[in-house]
Coordinates of C-alpha atoms and ligand atoms in Angstrom, one line a residue:
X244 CA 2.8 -10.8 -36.5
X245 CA 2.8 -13.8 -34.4
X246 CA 2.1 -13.6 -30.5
X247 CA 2.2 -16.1 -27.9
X248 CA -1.1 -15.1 -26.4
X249 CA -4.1 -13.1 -27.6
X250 CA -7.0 -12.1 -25.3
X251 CA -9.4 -12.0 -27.2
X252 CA -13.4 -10.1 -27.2
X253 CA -12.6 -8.5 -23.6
X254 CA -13.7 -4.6 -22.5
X255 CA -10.1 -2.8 -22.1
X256 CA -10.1 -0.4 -19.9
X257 CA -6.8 1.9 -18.9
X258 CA -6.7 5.4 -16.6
X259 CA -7.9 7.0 -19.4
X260 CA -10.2 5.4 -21.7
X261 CA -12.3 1.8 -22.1
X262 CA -12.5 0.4 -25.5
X263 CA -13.6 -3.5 -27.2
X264 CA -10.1 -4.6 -28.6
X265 CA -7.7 -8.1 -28.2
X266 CA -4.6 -8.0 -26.6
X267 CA -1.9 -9.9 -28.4
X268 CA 1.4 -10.6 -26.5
X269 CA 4.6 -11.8 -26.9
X270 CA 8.0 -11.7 -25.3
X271 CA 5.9 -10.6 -22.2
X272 CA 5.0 -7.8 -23.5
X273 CA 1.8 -6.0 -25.3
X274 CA 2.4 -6.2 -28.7
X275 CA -0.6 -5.0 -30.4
X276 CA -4.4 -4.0 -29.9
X277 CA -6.8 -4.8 -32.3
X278 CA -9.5 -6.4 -33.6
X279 CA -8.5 -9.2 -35.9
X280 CA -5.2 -10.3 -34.5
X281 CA -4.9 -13.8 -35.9
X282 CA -4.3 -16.6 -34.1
X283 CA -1.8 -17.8 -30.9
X284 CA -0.5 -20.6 -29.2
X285 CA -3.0 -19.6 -26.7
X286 CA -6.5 -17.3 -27.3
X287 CA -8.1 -16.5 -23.8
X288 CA -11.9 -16.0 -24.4
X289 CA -12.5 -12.5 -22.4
X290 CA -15.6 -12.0 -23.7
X291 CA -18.2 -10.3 -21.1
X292 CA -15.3 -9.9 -18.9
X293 CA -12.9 -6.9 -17.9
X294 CA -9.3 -6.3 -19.5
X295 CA -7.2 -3.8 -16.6
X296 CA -3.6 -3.1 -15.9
X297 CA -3.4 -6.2 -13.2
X298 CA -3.1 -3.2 -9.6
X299 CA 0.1 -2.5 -8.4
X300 CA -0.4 -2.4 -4.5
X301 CA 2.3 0.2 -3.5
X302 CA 1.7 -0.3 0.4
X303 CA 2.5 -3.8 1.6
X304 CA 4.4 -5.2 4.5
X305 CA 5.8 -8.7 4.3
X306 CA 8.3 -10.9 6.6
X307 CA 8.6 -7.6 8.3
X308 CA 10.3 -7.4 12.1
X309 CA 7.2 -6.6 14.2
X310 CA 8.5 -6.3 17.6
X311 CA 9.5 -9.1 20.2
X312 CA 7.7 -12.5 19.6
X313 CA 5.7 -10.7 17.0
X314 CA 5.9 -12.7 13.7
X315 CA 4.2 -11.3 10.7
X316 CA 1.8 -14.0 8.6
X317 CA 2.9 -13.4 5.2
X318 CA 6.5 -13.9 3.9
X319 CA 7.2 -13.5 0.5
X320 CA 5.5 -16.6 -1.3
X321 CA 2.3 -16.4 0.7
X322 CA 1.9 -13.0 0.6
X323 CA 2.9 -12.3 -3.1
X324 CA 0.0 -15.4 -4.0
X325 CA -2.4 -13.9 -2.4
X326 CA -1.3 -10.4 -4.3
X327 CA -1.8 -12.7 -6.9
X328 CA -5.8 -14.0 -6.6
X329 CA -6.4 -10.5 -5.6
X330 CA -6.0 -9.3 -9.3
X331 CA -2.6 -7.8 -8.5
X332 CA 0.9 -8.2 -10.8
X333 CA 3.1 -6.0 -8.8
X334 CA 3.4 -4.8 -5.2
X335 CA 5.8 -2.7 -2.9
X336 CA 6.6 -3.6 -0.1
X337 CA 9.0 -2.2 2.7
X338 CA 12.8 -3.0 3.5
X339 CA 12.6 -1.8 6.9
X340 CA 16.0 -0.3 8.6
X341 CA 16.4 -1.8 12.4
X342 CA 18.9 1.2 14.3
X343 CA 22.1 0.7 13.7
X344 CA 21.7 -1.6 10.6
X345 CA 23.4 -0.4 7.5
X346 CA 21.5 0.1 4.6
X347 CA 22.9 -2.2 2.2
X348 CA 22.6 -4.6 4.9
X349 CA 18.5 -4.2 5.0
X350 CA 18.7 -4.1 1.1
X351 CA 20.6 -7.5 0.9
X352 CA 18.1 -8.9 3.4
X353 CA 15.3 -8.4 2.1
X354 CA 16.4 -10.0 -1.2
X355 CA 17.3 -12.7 0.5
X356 CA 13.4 -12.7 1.4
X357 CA 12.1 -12.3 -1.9
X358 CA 14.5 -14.0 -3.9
X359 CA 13.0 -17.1 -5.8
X360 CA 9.7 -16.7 -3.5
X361 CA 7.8 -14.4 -5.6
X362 CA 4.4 -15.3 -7.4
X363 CA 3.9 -11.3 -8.6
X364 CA 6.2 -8.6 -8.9
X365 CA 8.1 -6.6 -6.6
X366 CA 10.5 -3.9 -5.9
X367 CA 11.4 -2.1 -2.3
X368 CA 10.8 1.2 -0.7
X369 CA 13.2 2.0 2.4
X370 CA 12.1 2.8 5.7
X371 CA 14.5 4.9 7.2
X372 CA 15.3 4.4 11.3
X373 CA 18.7 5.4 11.9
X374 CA 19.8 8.8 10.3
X375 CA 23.2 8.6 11.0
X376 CA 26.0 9.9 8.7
X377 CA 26.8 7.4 6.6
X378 CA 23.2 6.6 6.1
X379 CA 22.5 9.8 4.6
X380 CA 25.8 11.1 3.6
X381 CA 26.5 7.8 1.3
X382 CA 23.9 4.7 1.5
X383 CA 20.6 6.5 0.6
X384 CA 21.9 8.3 -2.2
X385 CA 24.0 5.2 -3.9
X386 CA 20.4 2.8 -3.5
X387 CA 18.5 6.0 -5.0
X388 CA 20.8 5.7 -8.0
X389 CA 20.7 1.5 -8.2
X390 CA 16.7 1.7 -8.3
X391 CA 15.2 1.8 -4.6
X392 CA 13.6 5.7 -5.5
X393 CA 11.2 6.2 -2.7
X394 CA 11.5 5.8 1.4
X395 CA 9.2 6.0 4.1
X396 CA 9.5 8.1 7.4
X397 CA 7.6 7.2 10.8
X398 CA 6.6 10.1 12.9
X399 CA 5.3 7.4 15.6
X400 CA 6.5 4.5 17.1
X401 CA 9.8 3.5 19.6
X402 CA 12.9 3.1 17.8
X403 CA 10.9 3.9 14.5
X404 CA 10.3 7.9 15.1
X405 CA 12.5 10.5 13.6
X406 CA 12.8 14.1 15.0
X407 CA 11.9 16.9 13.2
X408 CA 15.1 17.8 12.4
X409 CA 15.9 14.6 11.6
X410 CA 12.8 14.1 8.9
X411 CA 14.3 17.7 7.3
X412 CA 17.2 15.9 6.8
X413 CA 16.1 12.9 5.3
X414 CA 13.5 15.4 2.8
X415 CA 17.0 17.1 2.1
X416 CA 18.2 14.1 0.6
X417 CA 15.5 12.8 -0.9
X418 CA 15.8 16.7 -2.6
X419 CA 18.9 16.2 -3.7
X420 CA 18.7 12.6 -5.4
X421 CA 15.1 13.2 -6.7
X422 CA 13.6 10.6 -4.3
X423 CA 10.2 10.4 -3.5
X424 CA 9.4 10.6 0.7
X425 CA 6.5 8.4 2.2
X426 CA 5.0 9.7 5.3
X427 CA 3.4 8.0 8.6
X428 CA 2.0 10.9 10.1
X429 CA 0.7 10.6 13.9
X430 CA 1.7 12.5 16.4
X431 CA 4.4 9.7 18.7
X432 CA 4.1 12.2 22.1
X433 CA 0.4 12.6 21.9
X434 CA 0.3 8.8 21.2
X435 CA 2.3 8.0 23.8
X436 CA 0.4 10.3 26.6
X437 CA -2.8 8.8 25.9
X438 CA -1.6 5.5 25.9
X439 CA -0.3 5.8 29.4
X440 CA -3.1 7.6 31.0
X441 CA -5.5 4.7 29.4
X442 CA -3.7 2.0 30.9
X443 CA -2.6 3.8 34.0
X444 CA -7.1 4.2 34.1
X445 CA -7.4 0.4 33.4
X446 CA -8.9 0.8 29.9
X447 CA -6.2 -1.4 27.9
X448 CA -9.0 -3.7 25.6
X449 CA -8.5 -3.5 21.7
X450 CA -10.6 -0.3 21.0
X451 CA -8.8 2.0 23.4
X452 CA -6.2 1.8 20.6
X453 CA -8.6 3.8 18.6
X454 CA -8.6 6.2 21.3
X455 CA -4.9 6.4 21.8
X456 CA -4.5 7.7 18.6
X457 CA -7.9 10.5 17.6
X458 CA -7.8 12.1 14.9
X459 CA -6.1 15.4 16.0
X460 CA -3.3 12.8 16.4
X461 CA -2.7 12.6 12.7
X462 CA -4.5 16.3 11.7
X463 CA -1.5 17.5 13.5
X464 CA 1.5 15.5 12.1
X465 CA -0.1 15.7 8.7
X466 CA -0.1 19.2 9.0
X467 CA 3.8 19.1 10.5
X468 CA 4.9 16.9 7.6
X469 CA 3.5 19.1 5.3
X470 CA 5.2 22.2 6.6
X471 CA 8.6 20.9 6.8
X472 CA 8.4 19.4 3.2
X473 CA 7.4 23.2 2.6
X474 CA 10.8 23.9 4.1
X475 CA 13.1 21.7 2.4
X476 CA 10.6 22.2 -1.1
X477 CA 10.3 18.7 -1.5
X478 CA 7.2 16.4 -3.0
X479 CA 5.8 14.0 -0.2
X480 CA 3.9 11.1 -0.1
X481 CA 1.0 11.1 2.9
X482 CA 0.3 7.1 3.6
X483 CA -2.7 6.1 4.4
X484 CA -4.7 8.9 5.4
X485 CA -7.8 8.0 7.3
X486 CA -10.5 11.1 8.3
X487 CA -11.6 14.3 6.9
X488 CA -9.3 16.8 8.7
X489 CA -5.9 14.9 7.3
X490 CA -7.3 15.2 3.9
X491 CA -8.1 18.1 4.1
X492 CA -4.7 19.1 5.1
X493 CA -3.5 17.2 2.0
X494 CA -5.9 19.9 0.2
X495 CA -5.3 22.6 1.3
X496 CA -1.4 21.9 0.6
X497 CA -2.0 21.2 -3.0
X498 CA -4.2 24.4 -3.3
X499 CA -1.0 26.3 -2.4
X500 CA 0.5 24.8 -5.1
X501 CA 2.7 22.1 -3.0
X502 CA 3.6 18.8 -4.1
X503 CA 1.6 16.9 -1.5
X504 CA 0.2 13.7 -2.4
X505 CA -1.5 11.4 -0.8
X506 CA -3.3 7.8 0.0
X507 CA -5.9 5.4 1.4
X508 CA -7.0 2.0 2.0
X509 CA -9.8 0.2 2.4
X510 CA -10.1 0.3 5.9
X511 CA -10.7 3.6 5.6
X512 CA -13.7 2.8 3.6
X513 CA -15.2 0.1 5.0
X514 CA -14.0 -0.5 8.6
X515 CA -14.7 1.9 11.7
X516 CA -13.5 2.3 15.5
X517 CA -16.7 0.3 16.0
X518 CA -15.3 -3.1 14.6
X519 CA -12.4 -2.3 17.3
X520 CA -15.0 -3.2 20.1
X521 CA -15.3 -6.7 19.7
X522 CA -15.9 -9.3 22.5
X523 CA -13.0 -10.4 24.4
X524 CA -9.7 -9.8 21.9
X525 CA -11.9 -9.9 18.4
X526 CA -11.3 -6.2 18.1
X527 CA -7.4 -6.9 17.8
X528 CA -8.7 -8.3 14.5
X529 CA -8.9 -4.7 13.5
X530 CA -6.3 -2.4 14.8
X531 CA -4.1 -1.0 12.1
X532 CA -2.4 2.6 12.4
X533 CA -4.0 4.8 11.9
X534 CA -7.4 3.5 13.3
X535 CA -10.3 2.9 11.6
X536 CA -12.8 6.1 12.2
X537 CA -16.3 6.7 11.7
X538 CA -18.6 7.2 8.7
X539 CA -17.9 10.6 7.8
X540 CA -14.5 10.0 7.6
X541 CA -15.5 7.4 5.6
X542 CA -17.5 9.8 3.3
X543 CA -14.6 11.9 3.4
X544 CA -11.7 9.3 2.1
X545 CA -14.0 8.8 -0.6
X546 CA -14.1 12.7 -1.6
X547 CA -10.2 12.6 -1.4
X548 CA -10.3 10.0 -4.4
X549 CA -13.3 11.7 -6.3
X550 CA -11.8 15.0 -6.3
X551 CA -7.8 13.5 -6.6
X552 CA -6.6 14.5 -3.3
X553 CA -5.6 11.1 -2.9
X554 CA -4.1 9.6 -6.0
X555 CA -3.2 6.3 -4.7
X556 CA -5.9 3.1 -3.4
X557 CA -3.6 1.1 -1.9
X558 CA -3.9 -1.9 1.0
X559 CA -1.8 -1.3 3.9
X560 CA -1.0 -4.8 4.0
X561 CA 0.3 -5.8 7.4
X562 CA -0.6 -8.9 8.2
X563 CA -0.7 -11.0 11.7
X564 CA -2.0 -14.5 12.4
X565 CA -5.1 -13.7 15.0
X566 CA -6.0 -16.6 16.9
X567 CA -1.8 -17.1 17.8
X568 CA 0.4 -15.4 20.5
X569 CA 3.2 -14.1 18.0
X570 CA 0.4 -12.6 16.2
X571 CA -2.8 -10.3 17.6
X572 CA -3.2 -12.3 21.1
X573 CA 0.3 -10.9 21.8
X574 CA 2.9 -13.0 24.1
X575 CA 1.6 -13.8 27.4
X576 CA 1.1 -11.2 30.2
X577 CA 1.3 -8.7 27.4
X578 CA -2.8 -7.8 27.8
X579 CA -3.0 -4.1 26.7
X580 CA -3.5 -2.9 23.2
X581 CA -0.1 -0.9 23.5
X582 CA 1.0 -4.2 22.0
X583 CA -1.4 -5.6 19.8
X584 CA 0.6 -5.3 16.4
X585 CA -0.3 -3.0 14.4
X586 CA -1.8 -3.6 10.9
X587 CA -4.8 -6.1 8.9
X588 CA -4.6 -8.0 6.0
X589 CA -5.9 -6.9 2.7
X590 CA -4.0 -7.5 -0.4
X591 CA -6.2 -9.6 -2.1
X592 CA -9.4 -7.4 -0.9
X593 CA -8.1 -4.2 -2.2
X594 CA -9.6 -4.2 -5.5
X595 CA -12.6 -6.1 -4.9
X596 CA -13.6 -3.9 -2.6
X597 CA -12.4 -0.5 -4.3
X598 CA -14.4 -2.1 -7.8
X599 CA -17.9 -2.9 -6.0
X600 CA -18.1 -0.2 -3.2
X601 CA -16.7 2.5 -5.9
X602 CA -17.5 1.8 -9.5
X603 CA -19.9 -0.6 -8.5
X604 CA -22.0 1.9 -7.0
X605 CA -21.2 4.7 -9.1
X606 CA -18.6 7.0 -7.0
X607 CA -15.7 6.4 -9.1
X608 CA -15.2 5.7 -13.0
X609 CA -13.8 2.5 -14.1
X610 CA -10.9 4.4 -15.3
X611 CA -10.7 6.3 -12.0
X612 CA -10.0 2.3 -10.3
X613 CA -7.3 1.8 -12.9
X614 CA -5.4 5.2 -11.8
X615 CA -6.6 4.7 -8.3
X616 CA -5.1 0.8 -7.8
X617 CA -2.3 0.5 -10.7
X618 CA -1.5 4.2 -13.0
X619 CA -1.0 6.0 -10.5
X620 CA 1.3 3.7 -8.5
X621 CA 3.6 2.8 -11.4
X622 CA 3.8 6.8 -12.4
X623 CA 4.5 7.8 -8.8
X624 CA 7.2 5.3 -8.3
X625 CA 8.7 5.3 -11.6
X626 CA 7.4 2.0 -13.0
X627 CA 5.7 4.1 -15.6
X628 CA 5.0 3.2 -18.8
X629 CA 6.8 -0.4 -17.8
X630 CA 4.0 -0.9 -15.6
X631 CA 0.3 0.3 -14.3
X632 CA -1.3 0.0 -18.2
X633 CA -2.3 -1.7 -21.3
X634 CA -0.2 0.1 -24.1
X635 CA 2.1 -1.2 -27.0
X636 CA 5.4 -1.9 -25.7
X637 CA 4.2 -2.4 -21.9
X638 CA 5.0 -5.5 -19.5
X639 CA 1.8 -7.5 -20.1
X640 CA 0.8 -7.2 -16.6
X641 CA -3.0 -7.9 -16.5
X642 CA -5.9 -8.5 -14.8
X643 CA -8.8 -10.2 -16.1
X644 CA -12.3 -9.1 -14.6
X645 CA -15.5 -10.8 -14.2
X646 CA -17.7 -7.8 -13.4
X647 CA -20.8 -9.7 -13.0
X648 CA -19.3 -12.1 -10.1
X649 CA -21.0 -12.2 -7.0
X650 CA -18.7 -13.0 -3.8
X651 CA -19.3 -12.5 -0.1
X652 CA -15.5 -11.8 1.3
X653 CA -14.5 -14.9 3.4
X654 CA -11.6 -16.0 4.9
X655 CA -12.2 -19.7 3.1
X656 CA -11.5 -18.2 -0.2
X657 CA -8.4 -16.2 0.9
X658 CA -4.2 -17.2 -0.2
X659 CA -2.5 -15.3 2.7
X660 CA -0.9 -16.4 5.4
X661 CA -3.3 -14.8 7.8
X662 CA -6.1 -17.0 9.8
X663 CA -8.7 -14.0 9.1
X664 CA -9.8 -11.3 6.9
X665 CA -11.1 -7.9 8.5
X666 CA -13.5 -7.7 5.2
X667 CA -15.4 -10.9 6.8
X668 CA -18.7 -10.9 5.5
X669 CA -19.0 -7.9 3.1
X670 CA -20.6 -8.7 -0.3
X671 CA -18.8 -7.3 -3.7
X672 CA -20.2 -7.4 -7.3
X673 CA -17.0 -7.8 -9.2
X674 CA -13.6 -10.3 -8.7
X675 CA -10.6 -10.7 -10.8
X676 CA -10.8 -14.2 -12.0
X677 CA -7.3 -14.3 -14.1
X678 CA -3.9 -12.6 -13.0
X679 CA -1.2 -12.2 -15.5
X680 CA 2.8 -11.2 -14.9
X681 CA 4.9 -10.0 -18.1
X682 CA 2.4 -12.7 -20.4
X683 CA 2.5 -15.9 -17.9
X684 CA -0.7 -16.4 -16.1
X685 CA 0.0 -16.9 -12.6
X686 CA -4.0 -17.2 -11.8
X687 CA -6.4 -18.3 -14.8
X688 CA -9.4 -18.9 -14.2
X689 CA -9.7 -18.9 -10.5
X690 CA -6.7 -21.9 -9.8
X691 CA -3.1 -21.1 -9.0
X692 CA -1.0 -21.7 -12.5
X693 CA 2.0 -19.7 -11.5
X694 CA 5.0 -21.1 -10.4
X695 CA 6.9 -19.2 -7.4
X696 CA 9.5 -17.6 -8.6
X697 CA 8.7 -16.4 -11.0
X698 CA 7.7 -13.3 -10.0
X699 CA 11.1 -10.9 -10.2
X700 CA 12.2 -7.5 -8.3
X701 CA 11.9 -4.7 -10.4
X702 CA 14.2 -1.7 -10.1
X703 CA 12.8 1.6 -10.6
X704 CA 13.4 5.1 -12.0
X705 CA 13.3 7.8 -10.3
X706 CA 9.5 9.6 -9.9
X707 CA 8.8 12.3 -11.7
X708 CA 6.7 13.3 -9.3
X709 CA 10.1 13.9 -7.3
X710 CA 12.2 16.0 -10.3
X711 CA 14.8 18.3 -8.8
X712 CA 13.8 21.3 -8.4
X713 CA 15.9 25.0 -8.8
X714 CA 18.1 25.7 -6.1
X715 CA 16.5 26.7 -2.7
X716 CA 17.3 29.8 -0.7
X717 CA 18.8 27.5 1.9
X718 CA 21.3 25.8 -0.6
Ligands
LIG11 N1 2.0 1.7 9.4 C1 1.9 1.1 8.2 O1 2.1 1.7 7.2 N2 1.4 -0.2 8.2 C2 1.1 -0.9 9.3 C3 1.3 -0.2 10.6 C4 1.7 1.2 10.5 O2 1.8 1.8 11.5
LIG12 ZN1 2.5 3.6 8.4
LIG13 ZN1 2.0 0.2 6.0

């Protein structure tokens, strides 16, 4: 058998197991795992380094609306390079509905967006504003059946915010097309009161926005999210859970036997309210939704992973330039955190950080980071077995690990289209040095080799985490 590339002498490791064996690909794909594979136009020397499914970041955010004067930092080309350096070879990001926008419309746009500006690839989720007629009567099930399978709701945030009765009816469609639901859950009212009486009290700096939103905030739309998916019997997706009590929401769901999944980031590891407190506007650097908490809810994100609560790792990426008024300094005279964008940088920090803080210091497997930052994604959001593995027949999508490497996260050594990194300073054992999509490096080696572009959307199956189920009593 001839291949066009063997990587040859490297630890493979999937979800599942970690083995010595080459990898010898051609067409894009893995054709063969073995020891003694011949020869190739081109053998990469892995030896003393890491073989992994390159991650599949199923939670970004890129050239995303972001509010009046609010420009996000990463469009497509930045955002998927950086993707890229971060050991990533797929990620997800949003095609966010504006009211009164069609569907298509969005769709359209956003490839627009992404067309020809890709370094890794991509495919959409939907994020669902405007829940008129049309919308759920026609658009969202023809796009379920042309590939965009999963859609996020917001239970916060003007113009964003659906009803209860309108997030039962989304969850009713998703039901009926075998779509998969993502869930922002925090509580818009209780967001909204605290945020009045803190500026109405004069306390408007960056960390309020950490008090705005406590954690009974999202304990209590978790726990509202949850029951109506109960209602309509639908599988649900909880996004970026941050404390204890929302996890253990997400628990005590699955324990009933419900299909509740859920998912955190690395703020929720590594960041708390405190790094909301800096001088001046610094603490803008950090506000994301939901906040950063303390350290036992930091111990308790990692107990949702160890014990599979949360079956996805993924970044939140939501970038914004800091030192710039369409980013975190906000347009003029706009001086409260109420308008601070929401959301921090971190695709190309995910995995670092997940490898050194979790396997690294022995609270996760290495197979547990493979499931936790790639498996998991492509099974959830039918990319599976296509993506998210090292198997015969799979896109060659790969990551190639120096475990031994040293780096202290800085801003110098980041692609994005941010002018800072929340992870400033933190110290990880561990950093993708090579990043390969379908058999084409588009990192070797630590240098950009990739050519934009060359990244592709990817449409996607259905989950089978979302099957239809038998016939409810309401049908
Ligand atoms: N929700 C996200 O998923 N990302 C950034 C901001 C937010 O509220
Ligand atoms: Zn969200
Ligand atoms: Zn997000």
């Amino acid at each position: 058998m001839s291949f066009d590339t063997i990587i040859r002498g490297g630890t493979v490791a999937t979800a599942s197991d970690t083995f010595q064996c080459d990898v010898g690909i051609a067409g894009g794909r893995i054709a063969a795992l073995g020891a003694d594979l011949g020869t190739a136009k081109d053998v990469v020397d892995a030896r003393g380094k890491l073989v992994l499914p390159g991650g599949i970041d199923s939670h970004v955010h890129l050239s995303q609306p972001s509010g009046p004067g609010i420009v996000m930092a990463d469009d497509f080309a930045s955002g998927t390079q950086a993707a890229a350096f971060g050991g990533n070879t797929m990620v997800l990001p949003f095609a966010m509905q504006q009211k009164g926008q069609s569907l298509r419309e969005v769709v359209k746009q956003y490839h627009a967006k992404a067309d020809g500006q890709c370094y890794v690839d991509v495919s959409f989720h939907l994020i669902i504003t405007d829940t008129t007629e049309s919308v759920l009567g026609q658009e969202l099930p023809a796009l379920v059946n042309d590939g965009y399978t999963s859609f996020k709701v917001f239970m916060t945030y003007e113009g964003m915010a659906l009803s209860d009765i309108e997030m039962l009816n989304v969850m009713a469609v998703a039901r009926e097309t075998g779509a998969l639901v993502m869930v922002h859950a925090e509580n818009y009212d209780a967001i909204r009161f605290l945020t009045d009486r803190l500026e109405r009290a004069g306390k408007t700096a960056p960390h309020f926005h950490g008090t705005s939103r406590p954690i009974a905030v999202e304990r209590e739309a978790t726990h509202r999210a949850i029951a109506l998916s109960e209602i309509v019997d639908v599988p649900i997706m909880i996004v970026h859970v941050s404390n204890r009590e929302a996890m253990e929401e997400i628990r005590r769901a699955q324990q009933r036997g419900l299909k509740i999944y859920g998912e955190t980031c690395p703020q929720y590891l590594v960041l708390t309210a405190g790094d909301m407190e800096g001088l001046n506007m610094e603490g803008a650097k950090y506000v994301c939704s939901p906040p950063p908490r303390d350290h036992a809810s930091q111990v308790a994100c990692w107990e949702g992973m160890q014990q599979g609560v949360f079956s996805l790792f993924s970044s939140d990426h939501c970038p914004f330039r800091y030192d710039d008024p369409q980013g975190k300094l906000t347009p003029k005279g706009r001086t409260s955190f109420r308008w601070v964008p929401n959301g921090i940088p971190g695709v190309e920090t995910r995995l670092p950080i997940l490898f050194s803080e979790g396997v690294g210091k022995g609270r996760i497997s290495l197979n547990e980071f493979v499931a936790l930052t790639a498996t998991n994604h492509a099974k959830t959001y039918g990319l599976y077995p296509k993506k998210g593995t090292i198997a015969v027949g799979s896109d060659a999508d790969i990551a190639i690990w120096d475990p031994e490497r040293e780096v202290t996260i800085s801003q110098s050594l980041m692609h994005g289209g941010a002018d800072y990194t929340p992870y400033e300073g933190i110290a990880v054992k561990g950093w993708p040095v090579s990043t390969m999509v379908r058999g084409i490096f588009v990192v070797r080696d630590g240098e950009l080799v990739g050519k934009v572009g060359a990244g592709t959307y990817v449409a996607r199956e259905r989950s089978p985490l979302a099957k239809p189920i038998a016939k409810s009593a309401w049908e």
